[in-house]
Amino acid sequence: MDVKHFLRNLSESSGVSGYEQNITEQISTACTWADDMRRDKLGNLIMLKRGEGTKPKKKIMLAAHMDEIGLIITKVEKGGFLRFGTIGGFDQRVLLGQEVIVHGKTPSLGIIGAKPPHVQAHGEQNKAVKLEDLFIDLGYDTKEDAEKLVRIGDLVTLKREVIDLQSSLLAGKAFDDRAGVAAIFECFQILSTLHHEVDVYGVATVQEEVGLRGAVTSTYGIVPDLGIAIDVSFGDQPDLRESETIKLGNGPGIAIGPHVHPKVYDRMVKTAKEWNIKYSLDPSPSPGGTDAYAIQVVQAGVATILLSVPLRYMHTSIETIDYDDVKSTGKLMAMFIAGLNNEFVEGLTCF
Amino acid sequence: MKETIRQLTEAFGPSGYETEVTSLIKTMITDFVDEIKTDVLGNLIAIKKGASNGHKIMFAAHTDEIGVVVTHIDKEGFLRFATVGGVGISTLVGNRVRFPNGIIGVIYHEKADWKDLKIDKLYIDIGAESKEEAMEQVKIGEFGIFHREFCDLGNRLIAKSMDDRVGCAVLVEAIKKIKEPRNALYFVFTTQEEVGLRGARTAAYDLEPDLGIAVDVTITGDMPEARRMEVSLGKGAAIKVKDSSLIVHPKVKQILMDLAEKNKIPYQMEVLEFGGTDAGAIHLTRSGVPSGAISIPTRYVHSPSEMIDIRDVEASVDLVVALANKELNELN
């Protein structure tokens, strides 16, 4: 399977937090390796690949979120213009001038319009437009016409095709965190050629961008012994300090912080060295922003780690990654899992 | 209905101290339910068993209200206080507070510019002339509520704690109307919503429902120069799409919209960009509960004069009743 192509399609598809159905279908269709697959009540897609160990087998959960940030219609105005709010933390400055898809009765194309520079008040040009002053133009003449297609609460996604940049970089709108989903697929492709004792649950989680919600319920349902969240972290770019970023092309970031179990961390680093997989250390002292944080405290607690694909321009329509990092993230997880035995997993409860 | 709302809104029940409200509700509904109980957090749970093959629906309306708690009594007998739940400074000055024993006080401020007014510049005056006299009437740690009577303006009603006693009133009326429901109904009058959706969390854990529905108030945008919000008084029950605590399950949203259309119940869509409801706690319980919310449009939420429209309340009752009897196989 060409996972890179799969990721390209995923990034171009629409699946705002709470409305991930379309993404779920694509992932479940592409998932040929699972022994069992189910969706939970919140929509998390849970894909199980059984291990070869003796029962009771230990369980490892890989979680990457499939939802993306988006917009939601809050008002249909005179002239058929639409006002909107956000779902998840959009960078408001980059919304102006975007092409969007309004998911009304049928999906339709729109644009986020702006006041021309010629008629802006003095001082207006060097300020970012506030969210409440932005609007979507679908091309309708009247409010009544627009209301035939759109109602309050309908969702809006950005329309953006993935483009190839130099040196195997890709730019697209939803690599946060469908790159993580692709990393799970890369992992399973390698795992299918290896032996592993533990049961592996690959989970495409929902509603991460609005508060790590899918991770809470999916972890409760699985009760894993060990959890790996795969998300994105700030890639190197101008105007960010080196200490705040991890480098594109240098493999996954391995997080260190209160949400990372030290024994899992040590073994992950050891695995990377053993198999010559490049990685960056990714200190995260305030760890609230990823599924790892939610997974850690479900039920009686889960030994957790976070791997991050470096990504530039987070929460814009041009999120940029190096596909080689997705592959090496998948490889690192596969080698880690293949090396797991019951003894190590049991040892995690003795902190 | 108006009398139910009057009684409920005039009752005393800041977060954590809701017993007066839950006891009142209990007397209103005991004859109309199969079973009634409370749990360790004080939630009142009333059950209508329904048909054997129905789904288990949890309806939640919170009984608690915002208020104050006394933190200090000075030597002149003035009380200092902290707030319970989201209380805006601008609603406090000149407002009256009532304590559980009926003692009334007025809130005022030290010398300060209005824009610099913070909670530590405010105090409560209960008319005591000394610390000793004050302490005979009110203790440190005592919870109080805003003292304000119910007022009937015709279609529109004003009261303190419409948030969320009007939601309680909706459930009370629905309980009286529903005869032999298709689904198993768990009406939960929750505690401690205003301080973090706490009662709903434990009740949902215990009940493990198939569907969770919060009945709570939402803000409107139909006042002069109001913040943009496409919900108005008198335009029907509001079906929630999202708030800060919850994105309503798409199927649940659709079920409610279809029911309203089919039964000709007036409704409007609610997109709330901040704030939360009990459904936010319910939907993350155990391995997840599909959840939604029916909201009663309310002006001046979290002030002592919250205004609702009785026609919206009636539409909300109708929607609860319709859902109680709806076959819900699409949730399987």
XYZ file of C-alpha atoms in Angstrom:
683
model
C 0.000 0.000 0.000
C 1.190 3.513 -0.856
C 0.722 5.227 2.493
C 1.982 8.564 1.196
C -0.774 8.633 -1.401
C -3.277 7.639 1.287
C -2.114 10.556 3.460
C -2.452 12.954 0.529
C -6.116 11.937 0.136
C -6.735 12.158 3.865
C -5.355 15.686 4.065
C -7.511 16.838 1.169
C -10.684 15.329 2.694
C -12.971 17.041 5.188
C -13.425 15.872 8.772
C -13.845 18.588 11.379
C -13.926 17.584 15.075
C -17.184 15.749 15.798
C -17.808 15.126 12.089
C -15.075 12.643 11.180
C -17.318 10.077 9.417
C -15.812 10.635 5.981
C -12.244 10.202 7.263
C -13.255 7.099 9.216
C -14.577 5.493 6.048
C -11.373 6.153 4.143
C -9.217 4.797 6.935
C -11.307 1.662 7.462
C -11.342 0.957 3.725
C -7.570 1.283 3.538
C -6.997 -0.815 6.648
C -6.375 -4.315 5.325
C -4.186 -5.480 8.187
C -6.601 -5.476 11.109
C -7.875 -8.713 12.700
C -10.779 -6.753 14.105
C -12.152 -3.264 13.628
C -14.857 -1.314 15.459
C -16.103 2.209 16.091
C -16.983 3.332 19.581
C -19.906 5.554 20.591
C -17.980 8.765 19.956
C -16.750 7.577 16.548
C -13.180 6.525 17.364
C -11.993 3.913 14.868
C -10.276 1.067 16.712
C -8.174 -1.339 14.612
C -6.742 -4.422 16.321
C -3.798 -6.516 15.180
C -3.383 -9.510 17.442
C -0.032 -10.534 18.860
C 1.394 -14.014 19.069
C 2.019 -14.086 22.819
C 0.301 -16.354 25.310
C -2.872 -15.172 27.022
C -3.536 -12.937 28.803
C -1.764 -10.785 26.227
C -0.633 -7.271 26.976
C -2.217 -4.422 25.052
C -0.562 -1.455 23.403
C -2.579 1.416 21.989
C -1.359 3.729 19.207
C -3.455 6.889 19.000
C -3.439 9.559 16.303
C -6.298 11.969 15.862
C -8.159 12.145 12.578
C -10.138 15.325 13.211
C -9.092 18.684 11.834
C -9.864 22.231 12.888
C -12.635 23.959 10.959
C -15.244 26.691 10.892
C -18.937 26.694 11.815
C -21.695 28.943 10.492
C -23.144 31.262 13.135
C -25.291 33.585 11.013
C -26.721 33.982 7.519
C -26.781 37.704 6.738
C -28.484 40.062 4.343
C -27.141 39.462 0.852
C -26.476 35.790 1.637
C -23.123 36.377 3.373
C -22.210 33.934 6.137
C -20.629 34.706 9.513
C -18.741 31.957 11.277
C -16.909 30.795 14.390
C -14.097 28.283 14.749
C -13.876 24.680 15.901
C -10.399 24.224 17.320
C -7.675 26.854 17.391
C -7.426 28.324 13.902
C -4.811 30.961 13.148
C -7.312 33.714 12.342
C -4.737 35.745 10.425
C -4.557 33.243 7.615
C -8.288 32.889 6.951
C -8.656 35.956 4.785
C -8.755 35.124 1.079
C -9.136 31.364 1.593
C -11.245 29.141 -0.597
C -13.627 27.112 1.548
C -16.147 24.295 1.280
C -19.432 24.977 3.069
C -20.971 21.668 4.076
C -24.632 22.617 3.785
C -27.354 20.528 2.160
C -24.768 19.853 -0.506
C -21.124 20.920 -0.261
C -20.528 24.202 -2.058
C -17.543 26.396 -2.702
C -17.129 29.783 -1.115
C -14.486 32.370 -0.382
C -13.567 34.404 2.670
C -13.800 37.975 1.479
C -12.073 41.180 2.533
C -12.439 44.919 2.335
C -10.252 46.230 -0.545
C -7.123 48.133 0.553
C -8.331 51.291 -1.231
C -11.281 51.778 1.089
C -9.718 50.726 4.378
C -9.521 53.272 7.145
C -6.143 54.711 8.108
C -4.189 52.129 10.112
C -6.447 49.240 9.145
C -4.025 47.769 6.599
C -1.345 46.737 9.071
C -3.724 44.955 11.420
C -5.055 41.415 11.127
C -8.800 41.229 10.531
C -10.707 39.927 13.525
C -12.692 36.717 13.222
C -16.000 38.488 13.825
C -15.331 40.800 10.856
C -14.719 37.968 8.385
C -17.451 36.473 6.236
C -17.961 33.797 3.590
C -19.323 34.658 0.157
C -21.061 31.806 -1.667
C -22.179 34.020 -4.519
C -25.833 34.218 -3.553
C -27.939 37.368 -4.039
C -30.165 37.138 -0.995
C -30.340 35.740 2.499
C -33.342 33.632 1.468
C -31.379 31.987 -1.364
C -28.473 31.175 0.924
C -30.795 29.715 3.563
C -32.027 27.140 1.058
C -28.585 25.561 1.224
C -27.000 26.652 4.496
C -28.191 26.805 8.081
C -26.682 27.786 11.384
C -24.387 25.066 12.676
C -23.230 23.853 9.252
C -19.513 23.186 9.038
C -16.906 24.744 6.798
C -13.499 23.368 5.805
C -10.685 24.952 3.859
C -10.220 23.792 0.316
C -6.565 22.973 -0.167
C -4.753 20.429 -2.275
C -1.506 18.912 -1.077
C 1.518 20.248 -2.938
C 5.012 18.821 -3.225
C 7.841 21.122 -2.191
C 11.583 20.496 -2.594
C 13.382 17.721 -0.676
C 10.337 15.476 -0.167
C 8.375 18.098 1.803
C 4.589 18.168 1.518
C 2.252 21.079 2.329
C -1.457 20.601 3.020
C -4.283 21.571 5.330
C -4.685 18.653 7.722
C -1.356 16.924 8.367
C -2.192 17.702 12.017
C -2.789 14.895 12.712
C -3.483 12.719 9.718
C 0.303 12.434 9.385
C 0.037 10.556 12.694
C -2.618 8.255 11.231
C -0.280 7.581 8.291
C 2.523 6.793 10.751
C 0.286 4.124 12.325
C -0.244 2.631 8.864
C 3.517 2.688 8.167
C 4.019 0.948 11.502
C 1.553 -1.818 10.695
C 3.071 -2.426 7.262
C 6.389 -3.185 8.910
C 4.794 -5.097 11.791
C 3.122 -7.485 9.353
C 6.608 -8.733 8.428
C 7.700 -9.144 12.064
C 6.704 -11.215 15.079
C 5.148 -9.444 18.060
C 3.754 -10.753 21.332
C 1.417 -7.928 22.330
C -1.991 -7.044 20.911
C -1.740 -3.749 19.044
C -4.681 -1.334 18.885
C -4.319 1.372 16.249
C -6.818 4.104 17.064
C -7.811 7.025 14.850
C -9.245 9.287 17.544
C -11.937 11.936 17.225
C -12.287 15.428 18.709
C -8.678 15.956 19.786
C -8.709 19.575 18.664
C -11.570 20.471 20.995
C -10.166 18.818 24.122
C -8.650 15.331 23.630
C -12.135 13.889 23.865
C -11.938 10.783 21.684
C -8.767 9.632 23.447
C -10.600 9.683 26.788
C -13.379 7.315 25.727
C -11.364 5.044 23.403
C -8.745 4.439 26.087
C -11.498 3.663 28.601
C -12.870 1.038 26.205
C -9.510 -0.579 25.429
C -7.733 -0.328 28.799
C -4.233 -0.586 27.327
C -1.098 -1.408 29.295
C 0.913 1.039 27.237
C -0.172 4.020 25.131
C 1.676 5.804 22.334
C 0.172 9.046 21.081
C 1.411 10.168 17.696
C 0.907 13.849 16.975
C 2.718 16.748 15.355
C 5.175 19.162 16.947
C 6.567 22.541 15.854
C 9.074 22.129 13.031
C 12.097 24.363 12.527
C 11.336 27.648 10.774
C 12.489 31.270 10.838
C 11.578 33.277 13.944
C 11.222 30.262 16.225
C 13.976 29.376 18.680
C 15.768 26.089 18.119
C 14.737 25.056 21.629
C 11.071 25.381 20.667
C 11.249 23.219 17.570
C 12.303 19.867 16.167
C 13.955 19.606 12.803
C 12.148 18.401 9.690
C 13.837 15.381 8.148
C 15.411 14.339 11.415
C 12.808 11.720 12.318
C 10.209 11.815 15.088
C 10.441 13.861 18.248
C 10.461 11.677 21.361
C 8.782 13.680 24.114
C 10.086 14.007 27.652
C 7.752 15.336 30.309
C 5.325 14.411 33.050
C 3.099 12.591 30.558
C 5.905 10.260 29.463
C 6.693 7.141 31.434
C 10.483 7.119 32.020
C 10.908 3.404 31.328
C 9.005 3.673 28.061
C 11.093 6.696 27.137
C 14.364 4.873 27.820
C 13.305 1.894 25.756
C 12.091 4.077 22.880
C 15.448 5.877 22.710
C 17.285 2.557 22.951
C 15.180 1.149 20.109
C 15.948 4.171 17.926
C 19.687 3.800 18.521
C 19.626 0.037 17.982
C 17.922 0.357 14.585
C 19.707 3.540 13.543
C 16.519 5.581 13.344
C 17.042 9.333 13.577
C 15.086 11.162 16.285
C 14.948 14.482 18.131
C 14.452 14.976 21.829
C 11.288 16.970 22.359
C 10.996 18.319 25.915
C 7.359 19.133 26.721
C 7.063 20.498 30.229
C 3.421 21.556 29.805
C 1.919 18.528 28.160
C -1.801 19.343 27.871
C -1.963 19.528 24.098
C -1.999 15.943 22.872
C -3.890 12.686 23.306
C -1.031 11.370 25.478
C -2.168 13.661 28.279
C -5.684 12.192 28.200
C -4.624 8.563 27.806
C -2.309 8.681 30.828
C -5.046 9.198 33.430
C -7.824 6.915 32.155
C -9.083 4.295 34.611
C -6.193 3.178 36.831
C -3.591 4.949 34.656
C -1.657 4.061 31.517
C 2.115 4.166 30.849
C 2.263 6.696 28.045
C 4.655 8.218 25.549
C 4.328 10.829 22.809
C 6.011 10.683 19.404
C 5.784 13.762 17.200
C 6.112 14.307 13.481
C 7.825 17.704 12.970
C 5.444 20.116 11.236
C 5.751 23.748 10.168
C 2.927 26.353 10.147
C 0.598 24.482 12.495
C -3.129 25.293 12.286
C -2.862 26.995 8.914
C -3.890 25.630 5.510
C -0.265 24.950 4.558
C 0.948 22.631 7.281
C 4.288 21.288 6.077
C 5.956 17.961 6.824
C 8.709 15.747 5.483
C 7.175 12.400 4.550
C 10.409 10.643 5.544
C 9.619 11.617 9.152
C 6.253 9.844 8.926
C 8.026 6.709 7.699
C 10.646 6.761 10.401
C 7.988 7.350 13.079
C 6.196 4.234 11.816
C 9.414 2.251 11.769
C 10.406 3.288 15.288
C 6.999 2.194 16.653
C 7.145 -1.122 14.783
C 10.603 -1.960 16.131
C 9.557 -0.887 19.617
C 6.472 -3.107 19.524
C 8.298 -6.108 18.065
C 10.773 -5.860 20.932
C 8.113 -5.778 23.673
C 7.583 -8.714 25.996
C 5.268 -9.304 28.943
C 8.073 -8.897 31.428
C 8.837 -5.338 30.310
C 5.167 -4.323 30.186
C 4.506 -5.762 33.633
C 7.515 -3.864 34.936
C 5.878 -0.566 33.982
C 3.579 -0.791 36.987
C 6.636 -0.653 39.273
C 7.497 2.991 38.655
C -46.075 25.835 34.447
C -45.451 29.429 35.514
C -46.124 28.462 39.127
C -43.608 25.615 38.857
C -41.015 28.042 37.503
C -41.792 30.538 40.275
C -41.365 27.978 43.018
C -38.174 26.573 41.558
C -36.512 29.941 40.895
C -37.303 31.270 44.360
C -35.710 28.242 46.057
C -32.227 28.323 47.597
C -29.534 26.171 45.957
C -25.985 27.362 45.321
C -23.601 24.684 43.982
C -23.038 22.014 46.602
C -26.086 23.051 48.653
C -28.989 22.099 46.412
C -31.105 20.069 48.847
C -33.922 22.616 49.108
C -34.325 22.460 45.310
C -34.088 18.680 44.949
C -36.559 18.202 47.837
C -39.004 20.576 46.175
C -38.692 18.740 42.853
C -39.176 15.433 44.612
C -42.548 16.569 45.985
C -43.552 17.749 42.511
C -42.832 14.486 40.664
C -42.929 11.547 43.099
C -46.461 10.542 42.047
C -45.520 10.489 38.378
C -42.410 8.263 38.346
C -41.670 4.578 38.972
C -38.653 5.139 41.169
C -36.866 8.083 42.748
C -33.511 8.237 44.529
C -30.532 10.441 45.278
C -26.837 9.630 44.872
C -23.773 10.519 46.906
C -23.277 13.874 45.161
C -26.878 14.833 45.814
C -28.227 14.276 42.309
C -31.948 13.490 42.293
C -32.676 10.637 39.878
C -36.270 9.912 38.809
C -37.008 6.886 36.664
C -39.791 6.012 34.267
C -39.162 2.433 33.251
C -40.608 2.415 29.734
C -40.948 -0.551 27.375
C -38.505 -3.430 27.811
C -36.826 -2.973 24.419
C -36.372 0.787 24.629
C -33.149 2.756 24.899
C -31.892 4.279 28.089
C -32.071 8.077 27.935
C -30.559 10.309 30.589
C -32.066 13.795 30.746
C -30.089 16.242 32.875
C -31.117 19.641 34.235
C -29.020 21.226 36.943
C -30.461 22.327 40.233
C -27.592 24.488 41.437
C -27.257 28.229 40.930
C -24.381 30.687 41.070
C -23.806 32.554 44.319
C -21.265 33.694 46.893
C -19.372 32.221 49.836
C -18.308 34.200 52.893
C -14.522 34.236 53.338
C -13.984 36.831 56.082
C -15.897 38.964 58.587
C -14.189 42.216 59.597
C -14.373 43.926 62.971
C -17.089 46.304 61.801
C -19.262 43.336 60.799
C -18.856 43.579 57.010
C -18.458 40.318 55.076
C -15.903 39.624 52.391
C -16.750 36.902 49.907
C -15.719 34.786 46.920
C -17.984 33.820 44.053
C -19.444 30.381 43.351
C -19.631 29.727 39.607
C -19.342 32.394 36.903
C -20.474 35.633 38.557
C -19.856 38.922 36.705
C -18.682 41.886 38.791
C -21.102 44.199 36.981
C -24.084 42.243 38.321
C -22.980 42.517 41.953
C -22.963 46.153 43.103
C -26.258 47.014 44.807
C -27.411 43.424 44.487
C -28.791 41.559 47.500
C -27.602 38.274 48.917
C -29.646 35.746 50.882
C -28.185 33.149 53.244
C -29.842 29.820 54.108
C -31.260 31.123 57.385
C -32.982 33.970 55.543
C -30.483 36.695 56.454
C -30.294 39.310 53.679
C -27.326 41.516 52.832
C -26.474 44.142 50.247
C -23.287 44.141 48.164
C -21.403 47.395 47.701
C -17.901 48.548 46.889
C -15.016 50.416 48.441
C -13.973 53.708 46.890
C -12.718 52.759 43.397
C -13.109 53.532 39.698
C -15.767 51.325 38.161
C -13.273 49.887 35.688
C -10.882 48.858 38.491
C -13.602 47.090 40.418
C -12.489 43.640 41.474
C -14.057 41.160 43.828
C -11.702 42.137 46.668
C -13.088 45.709 46.600
C -16.606 44.445 47.295
C -18.242 43.556 50.582
C -21.625 42.404 51.909
C -23.426 44.511 54.515
C -25.957 42.508 56.557
C -26.708 45.418 58.882
C -24.587 44.077 61.720
C -22.881 46.646 63.926
C -19.957 44.482 65.008
C -18.059 41.361 64.135
C -19.758 39.542 66.996
C -23.234 40.482 65.826
C -22.405 39.443 62.255
C -21.002 36.113 63.386
C -24.196 35.310 65.221
C -26.008 35.475 61.881
C -23.522 34.255 59.258
C -20.478 32.014 59.454
C -17.284 31.940 57.420
C -17.870 29.397 54.669
C -21.590 30.129 54.479
C -22.996 29.989 50.927
C -25.437 32.631 49.740
C -27.528 33.278 46.644
C -28.784 36.412 44.930
C -32.058 37.514 46.449
C -34.612 38.329 43.791
C -38.279 37.517 43.331
C -39.925 35.919 40.302
C -41.760 38.288 37.979
C -44.443 37.471 35.385
C -44.490 39.817 32.372
C -46.940 37.780 30.293
C -45.139 35.634 27.734
C -41.851 36.596 29.299
C -40.734 35.852 32.820
C -37.858 37.234 34.865
C -36.194 35.522 37.804
C -32.854 34.682 39.316
C -31.610 31.139 38.602
C -33.682 30.544 35.480
C -30.275 28.936 34.787
C -31.214 26.161 35.203
C -34.415 25.904 37.214
C -36.304 26.541 33.991
C -34.611 23.379 32.675
C -35.761 21.578 35.840
C -39.282 22.916 35.205
C -39.164 21.539 31.640
C -38.333 18.079 32.978
C -40.937 18.302 35.750
C -43.638 19.168 33.198
C -42.436 16.467 30.805
C -42.521 13.877 33.593
C -46.165 14.761 34.234
C -47.065 14.531 30.545
C -45.290 11.304 29.590
C -47.542 8.320 30.209
C -46.067 5.064 28.908
C -42.801 5.897 27.234
C -41.095 3.719 24.650
C -37.668 4.387 26.188
C -36.327 3.954 29.718
C -36.126 7.483 31.068
C -33.695 8.683 33.724
C -34.440 12.264 34.708
C -31.439 13.539 36.602
C -31.681 16.802 38.529
C -27.960 17.372 38.770
C -25.817 19.205 41.293
C -22.678 21.338 40.904
C -22.995 22.107 37.191
C -21.854 25.699 37.668
C -18.559 24.610 39.188
C -17.596 22.033 36.539
C -20.418 19.697 35.457
C -19.735 17.503 38.468
C -23.079 15.939 39.344
C -23.766 14.910 35.759
C -20.385 13.195 35.570
C -21.019 10.804 38.439
C -24.676 10.207 37.576
C -23.789 9.256 33.989
C -21.058 6.928 35.226
C -23.588 5.126 37.376
C -26.454 5.050 34.867
C -24.504 4.197 31.669
C -27.149 5.663 29.344
C -27.427 5.061 25.574
C -28.217 8.728 25.005
C -27.564 11.844 27.099
C -29.615 15.042 26.779
C -28.935 18.161 28.816
C -31.789 20.627 29.236
C -30.219 23.970 30.078
C -30.358 27.644 29.159
C -28.440 29.335 26.347
C -27.750 32.989 25.623
C -29.561 35.063 22.996
C -28.433 37.835 20.659
C -31.741 39.689 20.343
C -30.932 42.680 22.562
C -29.584 46.136 21.568
C -26.014 45.923 20.215
C -25.679 42.381 21.565
C -22.841 40.009 20.774
C -23.603 38.050 17.583
C -25.754 35.051 18.529
C -28.531 33.724 16.343
C -30.867 32.635 19.128
C -33.876 34.758 20.090
C -36.582 34.662 22.736
C -39.877 33.301 21.460
C -38.505 31.469 18.422
C -38.677 28.029 19.985
C -36.500 25.448 21.703
C -32.831 25.730 20.769
C -31.169 22.560 19.491
C -27.496 22.732 20.351
C -24.831 22.156 17.702
C -21.841 22.891 19.915
C -20.496 24.739 22.911
C -17.113 24.675 24.669
C -17.865 21.418 26.430
C -19.460 19.417 23.649
C -19.904 18.904 19.950
C -23.337 17.342 19.700
C -23.291 13.906 18.089
C -24.443 14.451 14.472
C -27.081 11.712 14.774
C -28.470 13.180 18.009
C -28.692 16.640 16.439
C -30.509 15.157 13.448
C -32.926 13.158 15.640
C -33.906 16.320 17.529
C -34.309 18.374 14.332
C -36.438 15.659 12.708
C -38.626 15.336 15.800
C -39.197 19.088 15.913
C -40.076 19.193 12.210
C -42.384 16.174 12.414
C -44.245 17.398 15.507
C -44.281 21.029 14.346
C -42.386 22.142 17.446
C -40.801 25.586 16.936
C -36.994 25.329 17.126
C -33.803 27.184 16.347
C -30.184 26.071 16.035
C -27.697 27.017 18.734
C -23.966 27.508 18.152
C -22.527 28.662 21.471
C -18.901 29.771 21.266
C -18.204 29.536 24.990
C -19.780 27.949 28.061
C -20.764 24.354 28.643
C -23.546 22.066 29.831
C -23.972 18.764 31.615
C -23.917 16.996 28.232
C -20.208 17.874 28.070
C -19.581 15.623 31.060
C -22.059 12.940 30.044
C -20.661 12.308 26.562
C -17.162 11.527 27.869
C -18.368 9.012 30.422
C -16.851 5.514 30.274
C -16.406 4.602 26.601
C -18.605 7.468 25.407
C -22.285 8.403 25.299
C -23.887 10.028 22.229
C -25.183 13.302 23.640
C -26.974 16.510 22.800
C -28.803 19.390 24.414
C -32.124 21.192 24.294
C -31.614 24.797 25.344
C -34.053 27.391 26.599
C -33.169 30.817 25.129
C -32.413 33.179 28.012
C -31.426 36.839 28.160
C -29.055 38.193 30.831
C -27.715 34.768 31.835
C -25.840 34.804 35.172
C -27.456 38.051 36.239
C -30.130 38.151 38.972
C -32.753 38.889 36.320
C -32.655 36.146 33.717
C -35.483 36.425 31.178
C -37.152 33.585 29.308
C -40.217 33.192 27.078
C -42.842 30.704 28.232
C -43.513 29.596 24.641
C -39.904 28.410 24.316
C -40.317 26.481 27.557
C -43.439 24.768 26.205
C -41.644 23.893 22.955
C -38.806 22.374 24.992
C -41.265 20.245 26.980
C -42.821 19.021 23.726
C -39.405 18.075 22.360
C -38.486 16.124 25.514
C -41.818 14.273 25.367
C -41.364 13.453 21.672
C -37.857 12.111 22.277
C -39.037 9.967 25.193
C -41.306 8.116 22.778
C -38.987 7.957 19.782
C -37.631 4.644 18.542
C -33.840 5.105 18.628
C -32.367 2.173 16.735
C -30.128 4.485 14.717
C -28.015 4.918 17.865
C -27.092 1.223 18.021
